[in-house]
Amino acid sequence: VPVTTRGAGTGVEGGAIPYKGGVVLNTDNFQKIEVFPEDMVARVGVGVKKLQLNKELEKYGVLFGPDPSSNPCLGGMVSTSGSGERAPKT
């Protein structure tokens, strides 16, 4: 059975459309955020949104820099390479 994941639904790529049928897995409830300031690492669930993460990181004086024009889930940003204009380009 094909499985298509769906987060915030902010993407314009059509990544959350189940073109081959199957089921859609909503990742919105994967909301865990763990911050390890001594390592400058944050472990987040795929359903965490960018602004939600930055609100948590504000306590440590840092932020998650990629800046797409919307407030996507981090899982969607990773799966589509969505990083916005402030991201380093290679």
mmCIF file of C-alpha atoms in Angstrom:
data_model
loop_
_atom_site.group_PDB
_atom_site.id
_atom_site.type_symbol
_atom_site.label_atom_id
_atom_site.label_comp_id
_atom_site.label_asym_id
_atom_site.label_seq_id
_atom_site.Cartn_x
_atom_site.Cartn_y
_atom_site.Cartn_z
ATOM 1 C CA VAL A 1 0.000 0.000 0.000
ATOM 2 C CA PRO A 2 1.555 3.349 -1.006
ATOM 3 C CA VAL A 3 2.002 5.812 1.871
ATOM 4 C CA THR A 4 2.178 9.571 1.291
ATOM 5 C CA THR A 5 3.208 11.796 4.197
ATOM 6 C CA ARG A 6 1.594 15.166 4.834
ATOM 7 C CA GLY A 7 2.765 17.851 7.226
ATOM 8 C CA ALA A 8 1.676 21.480 7.173
ATOM 9 C CA GLY A 9 0.605 21.360 3.534
ATOM 10 C CA THR A 10 2.451 24.584 2.692
ATOM 11 C CA GLY A 11 4.444 23.150 -0.215
ATOM 12 C CA VAL A 12 3.657 23.956 -3.820
ATOM 13 C CA GLU A 13 5.422 20.860 -5.162
ATOM 14 C CA GLY A 14 2.417 18.575 -4.705
ATOM 15 C CA GLY A 15 4.334 16.294 -2.364
ATOM 16 C CA ALA A 16 1.292 15.546 -0.192
ATOM 17 C CA ILE A 17 -0.901 14.373 -3.065
ATOM 18 C CA PRO A 18 -1.277 10.567 -3.159
ATOM 19 C CA TYR A 19 -0.939 10.216 -6.936
ATOM 20 C CA LYS A 20 -0.708 6.418 -6.760
ATOM 21 C CA GLY A 21 -3.539 6.015 -4.255
ATOM 22 C CA GLY A 22 -2.937 4.422 -0.892
ATOM 23 C CA VAL A 23 -3.060 6.249 2.407
ATOM 24 C CA VAL A 24 -2.006 9.711 3.587
ATOM 25 C CA LEU A 25 -0.057 9.788 6.855
ATOM 26 C CA ASN A 26 -0.543 13.072 8.729
ATOM 27 C CA THR A 27 2.687 13.920 10.582
ATOM 28 C CA ASP A 28 1.278 16.958 12.411
ATOM 29 C CA ASN A 29 1.307 15.222 15.817
ATOM 30 C CA PHE A 30 5.064 14.532 15.773
ATOM 31 C CA GLN A 31 5.783 17.574 17.948
ATOM 32 C CA LYS A 32 8.727 16.652 20.167
ATOM 33 C CA ILE A 33 11.540 19.211 20.512
ATOM 34 C CA GLU A 34 14.755 18.453 22.384
ATOM 35 C CA VAL A 35 17.518 21.058 22.549
ATOM 36 C CA PHE A 36 21.106 20.224 23.469
ATOM 37 C CA PRO A 37 22.676 23.689 23.802
ATOM 38 C CA GLU A 38 26.136 22.396 24.715
ATOM 39 C CA ASP A 39 26.265 20.642 21.320
ATOM 40 C CA MET A 40 24.291 23.294 19.375
ATOM 41 C CA VAL A 41 21.875 20.523 18.330
ATOM 42 C CA ALA A 42 18.093 20.330 18.284
ATOM 43 C CA ARG A 43 16.231 17.078 17.703
ATOM 44 C CA VAL A 44 12.735 17.731 16.421
ATOM 45 C CA GLY A 45 9.730 15.751 15.263
ATOM 46 C CA VAL A 46 8.789 16.041 11.608
ATOM 47 C CA GLY A 47 5.558 17.871 12.523
ATOM 48 C CA VAL A 48 7.314 20.756 14.308
ATOM 49 C CA LYS A 49 6.882 24.007 12.404
ATOM 50 C CA LYS A 50 9.723 26.431 11.737
ATOM 51 C CA LEU A 51 8.366 29.272 13.910
ATOM 52 C CA GLN A 52 7.628 26.830 16.745
ATOM 53 C CA LEU A 53 11.256 25.660 16.701
ATOM 54 C CA ASN A 54 12.570 29.231 16.647
ATOM 55 C CA LYS A 55 10.401 30.126 19.638
ATOM 56 C CA GLU A 56 12.011 27.257 21.571
ATOM 57 C CA LEU A 57 15.533 28.141 20.368
ATOM 58 C CA GLU A 58 15.068 31.780 21.397
ATOM 59 C CA LYS A 59 15.653 30.660 25.007
ATOM 60 C CA TYR A 60 19.222 29.784 23.980
ATOM 61 C CA GLY A 61 19.923 32.885 21.897
ATOM 62 C CA VAL A 62 19.993 31.020 18.566
ATOM 63 C CA LEU A 63 17.611 30.402 15.693
ATOM 64 C CA PHE A 64 16.960 28.011 12.847
ATOM 65 C CA GLY A 65 18.185 30.058 9.904
ATOM 66 C CA PRO A 66 16.508 28.735 6.739
ATOM 67 C CA ASP A 67 13.721 31.100 5.797
ATOM 68 C CA PRO A 68 11.061 29.868 3.400
ATOM 69 C CA SER A 69 8.213 32.322 2.950
ATOM 70 C CA SER A 70 5.731 30.189 4.901
ATOM 71 C CA ASN A 71 5.766 28.331 8.221
ATOM 72 C CA PRO A 72 6.329 24.739 7.070
ATOM 73 C CA CYS A 73 6.909 21.615 9.106
ATOM 74 C CA LEU A 74 10.577 20.736 9.423
ATOM 75 C CA GLY A 75 9.919 17.299 7.918
ATOM 76 C CA GLY A 76 8.556 18.938 4.781
ATOM 77 C CA MET A 77 11.526 21.278 4.558
ATOM 78 C CA VAL A 78 13.892 18.311 4.672
ATOM 79 C CA SER A 79 11.929 16.186 2.203
ATOM 80 C CA THR A 80 11.673 18.952 -0.420
ATOM 81 C CA SER A 81 14.957 20.772 0.277
ATOM 82 C CA GLY A 82 12.842 23.811 1.089
ATOM 83 C CA SER A 83 15.125 26.320 2.715
ATOM 84 C CA GLY A 84 14.309 29.769 1.373
ATOM 85 C CA GLU A 85 16.444 32.724 0.415
ATOM 86 C CA ARG A 86 18.640 32.815 3.531
ATOM 87 C CA ALA A 87 19.986 29.306 3.056
ATOM 88 C CA PRO A 88 23.517 28.681 1.829
ATOM 89 C CA LYS A 89 23.514 27.637 -1.815
ATOM 90 C CA THR A 90 25.945 25.123 -3.239
#
